[in-house]
Amino acid sequence: MHDLTDGVARFQRDVHPAKAELFAHLATTHRPTTLFIGCSDARVVPELITQSEPGELFVVRTAGNLVPAYAPGPDGIAASIEYAVAVLGVTDIVVCGHSACGAMTALAESHDLSTAPAIAGWLRFADASVARTAAEAPDVAALVRENVRAQLANLATHPSVARALAAGTVTLRGWVYDIASGAVEELDPTGRPAHLAA
């Protein structure tokens, strides 16, 4: 906890004063342009990867960057998506997978999750991705890409996203971030990668 406390002190002493005008604006304005759905993995930091300022991204992080298909009833992920799209009016939604993803590795390598029932239950939302890559040898990278595509399809089942797509007011993007190199690939609709401009 000591490191976190030191970080807060540095933020209050150095960072916040240097961006005082931005934070004063953000105190009364919340207009992010992008909903960024990424993995909970501590190595994947959306604002760092995209070099975004506070207020530019609306971030949702889940294990394996999973987005369950829409279902009625209380759901924190669905509520966050609906808020970003229907209330804040984001114009882009990025689903970002990444190299060495623990969730995708556990699935690709059929790890025993019997002592982690909550994790096992959550990862069932990637069953379709696992099935589509089952013909191949266990390949984490292929599963990461297929999972991003599957989550984009799940996003489109959310009513707010479906309406925005029909109106042409939102664009869905699939990314894969490589931790070691810093490269970010954007998947085309077929799932093939293309490096984003460096």
Coordinates of N, CA, C and O in Angstrom, one line a residue:
M1 N 0.8 -1.2 0.0 CA 0.0 0.0 0.0 C 0.9 1.3 0.0 O 0.5 2.3 -0.5
H2 N 2.1 1.2 0.5 CA 3.0 2.3 0.6 C 3.2 2.9 -0.8 O 3.2 4.1 -1.0
D3 N 3.5 2.0 -1.8 CA 3.7 2.5 -3.1 C 2.5 3.3 -3.7 O 2.7 4.3 -4.4
L4 N 1.3 2.8 -3.4 CA 0.1 3.5 -3.9 C 0.0 4.8 -3.2 O -0.4 5.8 -3.9
T5 N 0.2 4.9 -1.9 CA 0.2 6.2 -1.2 C 1.2 7.2 -1.8 O 0.8 8.3 -2.0
D6 N 2.4 6.7 -2.1 CA 3.4 7.6 -2.7 C 2.9 8.0 -4.1 O 3.1 9.2 -4.4
G7 N 2.3 7.1 -4.8 CA 1.8 7.5 -6.1 C 0.7 8.6 -6.0 O 0.7 9.5 -6.8
V8 N -0.2 8.5 -5.1 CA -1.2 9.5 -4.9 C -0.6 10.8 -4.5 O -1.0 11.9 -5.1
A9 N 0.4 10.8 -3.7 CA 1.1 12.0 -3.3 C 1.8 12.7 -4.5 O 1.7 13.9 -4.7
R10 N 2.4 11.9 -5.4 CA 3.0 12.4 -6.6 C 2.0 13.0 -7.5 O 2.2 14.0 -8.1
F11 N 0.9 12.3 -7.6 CA -0.2 12.8 -8.5 C -0.7 14.1 -8.0 O -0.8 15.1 -8.8
Q12 N -1.0 14.2 -6.7 CA -1.5 15.5 -6.2 C -0.4 16.6 -6.2 O -0.8 17.8 -6.4
R13 N 0.8 16.3 -6.1 CA 1.9 17.3 -6.1 C 2.3 17.7 -7.5 O 2.5 18.9 -7.8
D14 N 2.4 16.7 -8.4 CA 3.0 17.0 -9.7 C 2.1 16.9 -10.9 O 2.1 17.8 -11.8
V15 N 1.3 15.9 -11.0 CA 0.4 15.6 -12.2 C -0.8 16.5 -12.2 O -1.1 17.2 -13.2
H16 N -1.6 16.5 -11.1 CA -2.8 17.3 -11.1 C -2.6 18.8 -11.3 O -3.3 19.4 -12.2
P17 N -1.6 19.4 -10.6 CA -1.4 20.8 -10.9 C -1.0 21.1 -12.3 O -1.4 22.1 -12.9
A18 N -0.2 20.2 -13.0 CA 0.3 20.4 -14.3 C -0.9 20.3 -15.3 O -0.8 20.9 -16.4
K19 N -2.0 19.7 -14.9 CA -3.1 19.5 -15.8 C -4.4 20.1 -15.2 O -5.5 19.7 -15.4
A20 N -4.2 21.2 -14.4 CA -5.3 21.8 -13.6 C -6.4 22.2 -14.5 O -7.6 22.0 -14.1
E21 N -6.1 22.8 -15.6 CA -7.2 23.3 -16.5 C -8.0 22.1 -17.1 O -9.2 22.2 -17.1
L22 N -7.3 21.0 -17.4 CA -8.1 19.8 -17.9 C -9.0 19.3 -16.8 O -10.1 19.0 -17.0
F23 N -8.4 19.1 -15.6 CA -9.3 18.6 -14.5 C -10.4 19.5 -14.1 O -11.5 19.0 -13.8
A24 N -10.2 20.8 -14.2 CA -11.3 21.7 -14.0 C -12.4 21.5 -15.0 O -13.6 21.5 -14.6
H25 N -12.0 21.3 -16.2 CA -13.0 21.1 -17.3 C -13.7 19.7 -17.0 O -15.0 19.6 -17.2
L26 N -13.0 18.7 -16.7 CA -13.5 17.4 -16.5 C -14.4 17.3 -15.2 O -15.3 16.4 -15.2
A27 N -14.3 18.3 -14.3 CA -15.1 18.3 -13.1 C -16.6 18.5 -13.5 O -17.5 18.1 -12.7
T28 N -16.9 19.1 -14.7 CA -18.2 19.4 -15.1 C -18.6 18.8 -16.4 O -19.7 19.0 -16.9
T29 N -17.7 18.1 -17.1 CA -17.9 17.5 -18.4 C -17.4 16.1 -18.5 O -16.3 15.8 -18.1
H30 N -18.3 15.2 -19.0 CA -17.9 13.8 -19.2 C -18.4 13.4 -20.6 O -19.5 13.0 -20.8
R31 N -17.5 13.5 -21.6 CA -17.8 13.2 -23.0 C -16.7 12.4 -23.6 O -16.1 12.8 -24.6
P32 N -16.5 11.2 -23.2 CA -15.5 10.3 -23.8 C -16.0 10.0 -25.2 O -17.2 9.9 -25.5
T33 N -15.1 9.8 -26.2 CA -15.5 9.4 -27.5 C -15.4 7.9 -27.8 O -16.0 7.4 -28.8
T34 N -14.7 7.2 -26.9 CA -14.5 5.8 -27.2 C -14.8 4.9 -25.9 O -14.3 5.3 -24.8
L35 N -15.5 3.9 -26.1 CA -15.7 2.8 -25.1 C -14.6 1.8 -25.4 O -14.5 1.2 -26.5
F36 N -13.7 1.6 -24.4 CA -12.6 0.6 -24.6 C -12.9 -0.5 -23.7 O -12.9 -0.4 -22.4
I37 N -13.1 -1.7 -24.3 CA -13.3 -2.9 -23.5 C -12.1 -3.8 -23.5 O -11.7 -4.3 -24.6
G38 N -11.4 -3.9 -22.4 CA -10.1 -4.6 -22.4 C -10.1 -5.6 -21.3 O -11.0 -5.7 -20.5
C39 N -9.0 -6.3 -21.2 CA -8.8 -7.3 -20.2 C -8.4 -6.7 -18.9 O -7.8 -5.6 -18.8
S40 N -8.8 -7.4 -17.8 CA -8.4 -6.9 -16.4 C -6.9 -7.1 -16.2 O -6.5 -6.5 -15.2
D41 N -6.2 -7.7 -17.0 CA -4.8 -8.0 -16.8 C -4.0 -6.6 -16.5 O -4.2 -5.7 -17.3
A42 N -3.3 -6.6 -15.5 CA -2.6 -5.4 -15.0 C -1.6 -4.9 -16.0 O -1.2 -3.7 -16.0
R43 N -1.1 -5.7 -17.0 CA -0.2 -5.3 -18.0 C -0.8 -4.6 -19.1 O -0.1 -4.0 -20.0
V44 N -2.1 -4.5 -19.2 CA -2.8 -3.9 -20.3 C -3.5 -2.6 -19.8 O -4.5 -2.7 -19.1
V45 N -2.9 -1.5 -20.1 CA -3.4 -0.2 -19.5 C -3.9 0.6 -20.7 O -3.1 1.2 -21.5
P46 N -5.2 0.7 -20.9 CA -5.8 1.3 -22.1 C -5.3 2.8 -22.3 O -4.9 3.1 -23.5
E47 N -5.2 3.6 -21.3 CA -4.8 5.0 -21.4 C -3.3 5.1 -21.8 O -3.0 6.0 -22.6
L48 N -2.5 4.1 -21.4 CA -1.1 4.1 -21.7 C -0.9 3.7 -23.2 O -0.2 4.3 -23.9
I49 N -1.6 2.6 -23.5 CA -1.5 2.1 -24.9 C -1.9 3.1 -25.9 O -1.3 3.3 -27.0
T50 N -3.0 3.8 -25.7 CA -3.5 4.8 -26.6 C -3.1 6.2 -26.4 O -3.4 7.1 -27.2
Q51 N -2.3 6.4 -25.3 CA -1.8 7.7 -25.0 C -3.0 8.7 -24.9 O -2.9 9.8 -25.4
S52 N -4.0 8.3 -24.2 CA -5.2 9.1 -24.0 C -5.1 9.9 -22.8 O -4.6 9.5 -21.8
E53 N -5.7 11.1 -22.8 CA -5.9 11.9 -21.6 C -7.1 11.5 -20.8 O -8.0 10.8 -21.3
P54 N -7.1 11.9 -19.5 CA -8.3 11.6 -18.7 C -9.5 12.2 -19.4 O -9.5 13.2 -20.0
G55 N -10.6 11.4 -19.4 CA -11.8 11.8 -20.0 C -12.1 11.4 -21.4 O -13.2 11.5 -21.9
E56 N -11.0 10.8 -22.1 CA -11.2 10.5 -23.5 C -11.7 9.0 -23.7 O -12.3 8.8 -24.7
L57 N -11.4 8.1 -22.7 CA -11.9 6.8 -22.8 C -12.8 6.4 -21.7 O -12.6 6.8 -20.6
F58 N -13.9 5.7 -22.1 CA -14.8 5.1 -21.1 C -14.3 3.6 -21.1 O -14.5 2.9 -22.0
V59 N -13.7 3.2 -20.0 CA -13.1 1.9 -19.9 C -13.9 0.8 -19.1 O -14.3 1.1 -18.0
V60 N -14.0 -0.3 -19.7 CA -14.6 -1.5 -19.1 C -13.6 -2.6 -19.2 O -13.1 -2.9 -20.3
R61 N -13.2 -3.2 -18.0 CA -12.2 -4.2 -18.0 C -12.8 -5.5 -17.4 O -13.4 -5.4 -16.3
T62 N -12.7 -6.6 -18.1 CA -13.2 -7.9 -17.6 C -12.1 -8.9 -17.9 O -11.3 -8.8 -18.8
A63 N -12.1 -10.0 -17.1 CA -11.2 -11.1 -17.4 C -11.4 -11.6 -18.8 O -12.5 -12.0 -19.1
G64 N -10.3 -11.7 -19.6 CA -10.4 -12.1 -21.0 C -11.2 -11.2 -21.9 O -11.5 -11.6 -23.0
N65 N -11.3 -9.9 -21.5 CA -12.1 -8.9 -22.3 C -13.4 -9.5 -22.8 O -13.8 -9.3 -24.0
L66 N -14.1 -10.3 -22.0 CA -15.3 -11.0 -22.4 C -16.5 -10.0 -22.2 O -16.6 -9.3 -21.2
V67 N -17.4 -10.1 -23.2 CA -18.6 -9.3 -23.2 C -19.8 -10.3 -23.4 O -20.0 -10.7 -24.6
P68 N -20.5 -10.7 -22.4 CA -21.6 -11.6 -22.6 C -22.6 -11.0 -23.6 O -22.9 -9.8 -23.5
A69 N -23.2 -11.8 -24.4 CA -24.3 -11.4 -25.2 C -25.4 -10.8 -24.3 O -25.6 -11.2 -23.2
Y70 N -26.2 -9.9 -24.9 CA -27.2 -9.2 -24.1 C -28.3 -10.2 -23.6 O -28.7 -11.1 -24.3
A71 N -28.6 -10.0 -22.3 CA -29.7 -10.8 -21.7 C -30.4 -9.8 -20.7 O -29.8 -9.0 -20.1
P72 N -31.8 -9.9 -20.6 CA -32.5 -9.0 -19.7 C -32.0 -9.3 -18.3 O -31.6 -10.4 -17.9
G73 N -32.1 -8.2 -17.4 CA -31.8 -8.4 -16.0 C -30.5 -7.6 -15.7 O -29.8 -7.1 -16.5
P74 N -30.3 -7.4 -14.4 CA -29.2 -6.6 -13.9 C -27.8 -7.2 -14.4 O -27.6 -8.4 -14.2
D75 N -27.0 -6.3 -14.9 CA -25.7 -6.8 -15.4 C -24.8 -5.5 -15.5 O -25.1 -4.6 -16.3
G76 N -23.7 -5.5 -14.8 CA -22.9 -4.4 -14.7 C -22.2 -4.1 -16.0 O -22.0 -2.9 -16.4
I77 N -21.8 -5.1 -16.8 CA -21.2 -4.9 -18.1 C -22.2 -4.3 -19.1 O -21.9 -3.3 -19.8
A78 N -23.4 -4.9 -19.1 CA -24.4 -4.4 -20.0 C -24.8 -2.9 -19.7 O -25.0 -2.1 -20.5
A79 N -24.9 -2.6 -18.4 CA -25.2 -1.3 -17.9 C -24.1 -0.3 -18.4 O -24.4 0.8 -18.8
S80 N -22.8 -0.7 -18.3 CA -21.7 0.2 -18.7 C -21.8 0.4 -20.2 O -21.5 1.6 -20.6
I81 N -22.0 -0.6 -20.9 CA -22.1 -0.5 -22.4 C -23.3 0.5 -22.7 O -23.1 1.4 -23.6
E82 N -24.4 0.3 -22.2 CA -25.6 1.1 -22.4 C -25.3 2.5 -22.1 O -25.7 3.5 -22.8
Y83 N -24.7 2.8 -20.9 CA -24.4 4.1 -20.5 C -23.4 4.8 -21.5 O -23.7 6.0 -21.9
A84 N -22.4 4.1 -21.9 CA -21.4 4.7 -22.8 C -22.0 5.0 -24.2 O -21.8 6.1 -24.7
V85 N -22.9 4.1 -24.7 CA -23.5 4.3 -26.0 C -24.7 5.2 -26.0 O -24.8 6.2 -26.7
A86 N -25.6 4.9 -25.1 CA -26.9 5.6 -25.2 C -26.9 7.0 -24.4 O -27.6 7.9 -24.8
V87 N -26.1 7.1 -23.4 CA -26.1 8.3 -22.6 C -24.9 9.2 -23.0 O -25.1 10.4 -23.3
L88 N -23.7 8.6 -23.0 CA -22.5 9.4 -23.4 C -22.3 9.6 -24.9 O -21.6 10.6 -25.3
G89 N -22.9 8.7 -25.7 CA -22.8 8.9 -27.1 C -21.4 8.6 -27.7 O -21.0 9.3 -28.6
V90 N -20.7 7.6 -27.2 CA -19.4 7.3 -27.8 C -19.6 6.9 -29.2 O -20.6 6.4 -29.6
T91 N -18.6 7.2 -30.0 CA -18.7 6.9 -31.5 C -17.8 5.7 -31.9 O -17.9 5.3 -33.0
D92 N -17.0 5.3 -31.0 CA -16.2 4.1 -31.3 C -16.2 3.1 -30.1 O -16.2 3.6 -28.9
I93 N -16.2 1.8 -30.4 CA -16.1 0.8 -29.3 C -14.9 -0.1 -29.7 O -14.9 -0.6 -30.8
V94 N -13.9 -0.2 -28.9 CA -12.8 -1.1 -29.1 C -12.9 -2.2 -28.2 O -13.0 -2.0 -27.0
V95 N -12.8 -3.4 -28.7 CA -12.5 -4.6 -27.9 C -11.1 -5.0 -28.1 O -10.7 -5.3 -29.2
C96 N -10.3 -5.0 -27.0 CA -8.9 -5.2 -27.1 C -8.5 -6.5 -26.4 O -8.5 -6.6 -25.1
G97 N -8.0 -7.5 -27.1 CA -7.4 -8.7 -26.5 C -5.9 -8.4 -26.5 O -5.4 -7.4 -26.9
H98 N -5.1 -9.4 -25.9 CA -3.7 -9.2 -25.8 C -2.9 -10.5 -25.7 O -3.5 -11.5 -25.4
S99 N -1.7 -10.4 -26.0 CA -0.8 -11.5 -25.9 C -0.7 -12.0 -24.5 O -0.9 -11.3 -23.5
A100 N -0.4 -13.3 -24.3 CA -0.2 -13.9 -23.0 C -1.4 -13.8 -22.1 O -1.2 -13.7 -20.9
C101 N -2.6 -13.7 -22.6 CA -3.8 -13.5 -21.8 C -4.0 -14.8 -21.0 O -4.0 -15.9 -21.5
G102 N -4.0 -14.6 -19.7 CA -4.2 -15.7 -18.8 C -5.5 -16.5 -19.0 O -5.5 -17.7 -18.9
A103 N -6.6 -15.8 -19.3 CA -7.9 -16.4 -19.5 C -7.8 -17.3 -20.8 O -8.3 -18.4 -20.8
M104 N -7.3 -16.7 -21.9 CA -7.2 -17.4 -23.1 C -6.2 -18.6 -23.0 O -6.4 -19.7 -23.6
T105 N -5.1 -18.4 -22.3 CA -4.2 -19.5 -22.1 C -4.8 -20.6 -21.3 O -4.6 -21.8 -21.7
A106 N -5.6 -20.3 -20.3 CA -6.3 -21.4 -19.5 C -7.2 -22.2 -20.4 O -7.3 -23.4 -20.3
L107 N -7.9 -21.5 -21.3 CA -8.8 -22.2 -22.2 C -8.1 -23.0 -23.3 O -8.4 -24.2 -23.5
A108 N -7.0 -22.4 -23.9 CA -6.3 -23.1 -25.0 C -5.6 -24.3 -24.4 O -5.4 -25.3 -25.2
E109 N -5.1 -24.2 -23.2 CA -4.3 -25.3 -22.6 C -5.2 -26.2 -21.7 O -4.6 -27.1 -21.0
S110 N -6.5 -26.0 -21.7 CA -7.4 -26.8 -20.9 C -7.0 -26.9 -19.4 O -6.9 -28.0 -18.8
H111 N -6.7 -25.8 -18.8 CA -6.3 -25.8 -17.4 C -7.4 -26.3 -16.5 O -8.6 -26.1 -16.8
D112 N -7.1 -26.9 -15.4 CA -8.1 -27.4 -14.5 C -8.5 -26.2 -13.6 O -7.7 -25.7 -12.8
L113 N -9.7 -25.8 -13.7 CA -10.2 -24.7 -13.0 C -11.2 -25.1 -11.9 O -12.1 -24.3 -11.5
S114 N -11.2 -26.4 -11.5 CA -12.2 -26.9 -10.6 C -12.1 -26.2 -9.2 O -13.1 -26.1 -8.5
T115 N -10.9 -25.6 -8.9 CA -10.8 -24.9 -7.6 C -11.1 -23.4 -7.8 O -11.0 -22.7 -6.8
A116 N -11.5 -23.0 -9.0 CA -11.8 -21.6 -9.2 C -13.1 -21.5 -10.0 O -13.2 -21.2 -11.2
P117 N -14.2 -21.9 -9.3 CA -15.5 -22.0 -10.0 C -16.0 -20.7 -10.6 O -16.7 -20.7 -11.7
A118 N -15.7 -19.6 -10.0 CA -16.2 -18.3 -10.6 C -15.5 -18.0 -11.9 O -16.1 -17.6 -12.9
I119 N -14.2 -18.3 -11.9 CA -13.4 -18.1 -13.1 C -13.9 -19.1 -14.2 O -14.1 -18.7 -15.4
A120 N -14.1 -20.3 -13.9 CA -14.5 -21.3 -14.8 C -15.9 -20.9 -15.4 O -16.1 -21.0 -16.6
G121 N -16.8 -20.4 -14.6 CA -18.1 -20.0 -15.0 C -18.0 -18.8 -15.9 O -18.7 -18.8 -17.0
W122 N -17.2 -17.9 -15.6 CA -17.0 -16.7 -16.4 C -16.4 -17.0 -17.8 O -16.9 -16.5 -18.8
L123 N -15.5 -17.9 -17.8 CA -14.8 -18.2 -19.1 C -15.7 -19.0 -20.0 O -15.4 -19.2 -21.2
R124 N -16.9 -19.5 -19.5 CA -17.9 -20.1 -20.4 C -18.3 -19.2 -21.5 O -18.8 -19.6 -22.6
F125 N -18.2 -17.9 -21.3 CA -18.6 -16.9 -22.3 C -17.6 -16.9 -23.5 O -17.9 -16.2 -24.5
A126 N -16.5 -17.7 -23.4 CA -15.6 -17.8 -24.5 C -15.8 -19.2 -25.2 O -15.0 -19.5 -26.1
D127 N -16.8 -19.9 -24.8 CA -16.9 -21.3 -25.4 C -17.0 -21.3 -26.9 O -16.4 -22.1 -27.6
A128 N -17.7 -20.3 -27.5 CA -17.8 -20.3 -28.9 C -16.5 -20.0 -29.6 O -16.1 -20.6 -30.6
S129 N -15.6 -19.2 -29.0 CA -14.3 -19.0 -29.5 C -13.4 -20.2 -29.4 O -12.7 -20.5 -30.4
V130 N -13.5 -20.9 -28.3 CA -12.8 -22.2 -28.2 C -13.2 -23.2 -29.2 O -12.4 -23.8 -29.9
A131 N -14.5 -23.3 -29.4 CA -15.1 -24.2 -30.4 C -14.6 -23.9 -31.8 O -14.2 -24.8 -32.6
R132 N -14.5 -22.6 -32.1 CA -14.1 -22.2 -33.5 C -12.6 -22.4 -33.7 O -12.2 -22.5 -34.9
T133 N -11.8 -22.5 -32.7 CA -10.4 -22.7 -32.8 C -10.0 -24.1 -32.5 O -8.8 -24.5 -32.5
A134 N -11.0 -25.0 -32.1 CA -10.7 -26.3 -31.7 C -10.0 -27.2 -32.7 O -9.2 -28.1 -32.4
A135 N -10.2 -26.9 -34.0 CA -9.6 -27.8 -35.0 C -8.1 -27.6 -35.1 O -7.4 -28.4 -35.6
E136 N -7.6 -26.4 -34.6 CA -6.2 -26.1 -34.6 C -5.6 -26.7 -33.4 O -6.2 -27.0 -32.4
A137 N -4.2 -26.8 -33.4 CA -3.5 -27.1 -32.2 C -3.7 -26.0 -31.2 O -4.0 -24.8 -31.6
P138 N -3.6 -26.2 -29.9 CA -3.8 -25.2 -28.9 C -2.9 -24.0 -29.2 O -1.7 -24.1 -29.2
D139 N -3.5 -22.9 -29.6 CA -2.8 -21.7 -30.0 C -3.4 -20.5 -29.3 O -4.5 -20.1 -29.7
V140 N -2.7 -20.0 -28.3 CA -3.3 -18.9 -27.6 C -3.5 -17.7 -28.5 O -4.6 -17.0 -28.4
A141 N -2.6 -17.4 -29.4 CA -2.7 -16.2 -30.2 C -4.0 -16.3 -31.1 O -4.7 -15.3 -31.3
A142 N -4.2 -17.5 -31.7 CA -5.4 -17.7 -32.5 C -6.7 -17.5 -31.7 O -7.6 -16.9 -32.1
L143 N -6.6 -18.0 -30.5 CA -7.8 -17.9 -29.6 C -8.0 -16.5 -29.2 O -9.2 -16.0 -29.1
V144 N -7.0 -15.7 -28.9 CA -7.1 -14.3 -28.5 C -7.8 -13.6 -29.7 O -8.8 -12.8 -29.4
R145 N -7.4 -13.8 -30.9 CA -8.0 -13.1 -32.1 C -9.5 -13.6 -32.2 O -10.4 -12.7 -32.5
E146 N -9.7 -14.9 -32.2 CA -11.1 -15.3 -32.3 C -12.0 -14.8 -31.2 O -13.2 -14.5 -31.5
N147 N -11.5 -14.7 -30.0 CA -12.2 -14.2 -28.9 C -12.6 -12.7 -29.1 O -13.7 -12.3 -28.8
V148 N -11.7 -11.9 -29.6 CA -12.0 -10.5 -29.9 C -13.2 -10.5 -30.9 O -14.1 -9.7 -30.7
R149 N -13.1 -11.3 -32.0 CA -14.2 -11.3 -33.0 C -15.5 -11.7 -32.3 O -16.6 -11.1 -32.6
A150 N -15.5 -12.7 -31.4 CA -16.7 -13.2 -30.8 C -17.3 -12.1 -29.9 O -18.5 -11.9 -29.8
Q151 N -16.4 -11.4 -29.2 CA -16.9 -10.3 -28.3 C -17.5 -9.2 -29.1 O -18.5 -8.5 -28.6
L152 N -17.0 -8.9 -30.2 CA -17.6 -7.9 -31.1 C -19.0 -8.3 -31.5 O -19.9 -7.5 -31.5
A153 N -19.2 -9.6 -31.8 CA -20.5 -10.1 -32.2 C -21.4 -10.0 -31.0 O -22.6 -9.6 -31.2
N154 N -20.9 -10.3 -29.8 CA -21.8 -10.2 -28.6 C -22.2 -8.8 -28.4 O -23.3 -8.5 -28.0
L155 N -21.3 -7.9 -28.6 CA -21.6 -6.4 -28.4 C -22.8 -6.0 -29.3 O -23.7 -5.3 -28.8
A156 N -22.8 -6.5 -30.5 CA -23.9 -6.1 -31.4 C -25.3 -6.6 -30.9 O -26.3 -6.2 -31.5
T157 N -25.3 -7.6 -30.0 CA -26.6 -8.0 -29.5 C -27.2 -7.1 -28.4 O -28.4 -7.2 -28.1
H158 N -26.4 -6.1 -27.9 CA -26.9 -5.2 -26.9 C -27.8 -4.1 -27.6 O -27.3 -3.5 -28.6
P159 N -29.0 -3.9 -27.1 CA -29.9 -3.0 -27.9 C -29.3 -1.6 -28.2 O -29.5 -1.1 -29.3
S160 N -28.6 -1.0 -27.2 CA -28.1 0.3 -27.5 C -27.0 0.3 -28.6 O -27.0 1.2 -29.4
V161 N -26.2 -0.8 -28.6 CA -25.2 -0.9 -29.7 C -25.9 -1.2 -31.0 O -25.5 -0.6 -32.0
A162 N -26.9 -2.1 -31.0 CA -27.6 -2.4 -32.3 C -28.2 -1.2 -32.9 O -28.1 -1.0 -34.1
R163 N -28.8 -0.3 -32.0 CA -29.5 0.9 -32.5 C -28.4 1.8 -33.1 O -28.6 2.4 -34.1
A164 N -27.3 2.0 -32.4 CA -26.2 2.9 -32.8 C -25.6 2.4 -34.1 O -25.3 3.2 -35.0
L165 N -25.4 1.1 -34.3 CA -24.9 0.5 -35.5 C -25.9 0.8 -36.7 O -25.5 1.1 -37.8
A166 N -27.2 0.6 -36.4 CA -28.2 0.8 -37.4 C -28.2 2.2 -37.9 O -28.4 2.5 -39.0
A167 N -28.0 3.1 -36.9 CA -28.0 4.6 -37.2 C -26.7 5.1 -37.8 O -26.5 6.2 -38.2
G168 N -25.7 4.2 -37.8 CA -24.3 4.6 -38.3 C -23.6 5.6 -37.4 O -22.7 6.3 -37.8
T169 N -23.9 5.5 -36.1 CA -23.3 6.5 -35.1 C -22.2 5.9 -34.3 O -21.6 6.6 -33.5
V170 N -21.9 4.6 -34.5 CA -20.9 3.9 -33.7 C -20.1 3.0 -34.6 O -20.7 2.4 -35.5
T171 N -18.8 2.8 -34.4 CA -18.0 1.9 -35.1 C -17.4 0.9 -34.1 O -16.9 1.3 -33.1
L172 N -17.4 -0.4 -34.5 CA -16.8 -1.4 -33.6 C -15.4 -1.8 -34.2 O -15.3 -1.9 -35.4
R173 N -14.5 -1.9 -33.3 CA -13.1 -2.2 -33.7 C -12.5 -3.3 -32.8 O -12.7 -3.3 -31.6
G174 N -11.8 -4.2 -33.4 CA -11.2 -5.3 -32.7 C -9.7 -5.1 -32.7 O -9.1 -5.0 -33.8
W175 N -9.0 -5.1 -31.6 CA -7.6 -4.9 -31.5 C -7.0 -6.1 -30.7 O -7.6 -6.7 -29.9
V176 N -5.7 -6.3 -31.0 CA -4.9 -7.3 -30.3 C -3.6 -6.6 -30.0 O -2.9 -6.1 -30.9
Y177 N -3.3 -6.4 -28.7 CA -2.1 -5.7 -28.2 C -1.0 -6.8 -27.8 O -1.3 -7.7 -27.1
D178 N 0.2 -6.6 -28.3 CA 1.3 -7.4 -28.0 C 2.1 -6.8 -26.9 O 2.7 -5.7 -27.1
I179 N 2.2 -7.4 -25.7 CA 2.8 -6.8 -24.6 C 4.3 -6.6 -24.8 O 4.8 -5.5 -24.5
A180 N 5.0 -7.6 -25.4 CA 6.5 -7.5 -25.5 C 6.9 -6.4 -26.5 O 7.8 -5.6 -26.2
S181 N 6.2 -6.3 -27.6 CA 6.6 -5.3 -28.7 C 5.9 -4.0 -28.6 O 6.4 -3.0 -29.2
G182 N 4.7 -4.0 -28.0 CA 3.9 -2.8 -28.0 C 3.1 -2.6 -29.2 O 2.3 -1.7 -29.4
A183 N 3.2 -3.6 -30.1 CA 2.4 -3.5 -31.4 C 0.9 -3.7 -31.1 O 0.5 -4.4 -30.2
V184 N 0.1 -3.0 -31.9 CA -1.4 -3.2 -31.8 C -1.9 -3.5 -33.2 O -1.6 -2.8 -34.1
E185 N -2.5 -4.6 -33.3 CA -3.1 -5.0 -34.6 C -4.6 -4.8 -34.5 O -5.3 -5.0 -33.5
E186 N -5.1 -4.3 -35.6 CA -6.6 -4.2 -35.8 C -7.0 -5.3 -36.7 O -6.5 -5.5 -37.7
L187 N -8.1 -6.0 -36.2 CA -8.6 -7.1 -37.0 C -9.6 -6.6 -38.0 O -10.5 -5.9 -37.6
D188 N -9.5 -7.1 -39.2 CA -10.5 -6.7 -40.2 C -11.7 -7.7 -40.0 O -11.6 -8.5 -39.1
P189 N -12.8 -7.5 -40.7 CA -14.0 -8.3 -40.4 C -13.8 -9.8 -40.5 O -14.5 -10.5 -39.9
T190 N -12.8 -10.2 -41.2 CA -12.5 -11.7 -41.3 C -11.6 -12.1 -40.1 O -11.4 -13.3 -40.0
G191 N -11.1 -11.2 -39.3 CA -10.3 -11.6 -38.2 C -8.8 -11.5 -38.5 O -8.0 -11.8 -37.7
R192 N -8.4 -11.2 -39.8 CA -7.0 -11.1 -40.1 C -6.4 -9.8 -39.5 O -7.1 -8.8 -39.5
P193 N -5.2 -9.9 -39.0 CA -4.6 -8.7 -38.4 C -4.0 -7.8 -39.4 O -3.6 -8.1 -40.5
A194 N -4.0 -6.5 -39.0 CA -3.3 -5.5 -39.7 C -2.7 -4.5 -38.7 O -3.4 -4.0 -37.8
H195 N -1.4 -4.2 -38.7 CA -0.8 -3.4 -37.7 C -1.4 -2.0 -37.9 O -1.5 -1.4 -39.0
L196 N -1.7 -1.3 -36.7 CA -2.1 0.0 -36.7 C -0.8 0.9 -37.1 O 0.3 0.5 -36.8
A197 N -1.0 2.0 -37.7 CA 0.1 2.9 -38.0 C 1.0 3.2 -36.8 O 0.5 3.4 -35.8
A198 N 2.3 3.1 -37.1 CA 3.3 3.3 -36.0 C 3.6 4.8 -35.9 O 3.4 5.5 -36.8

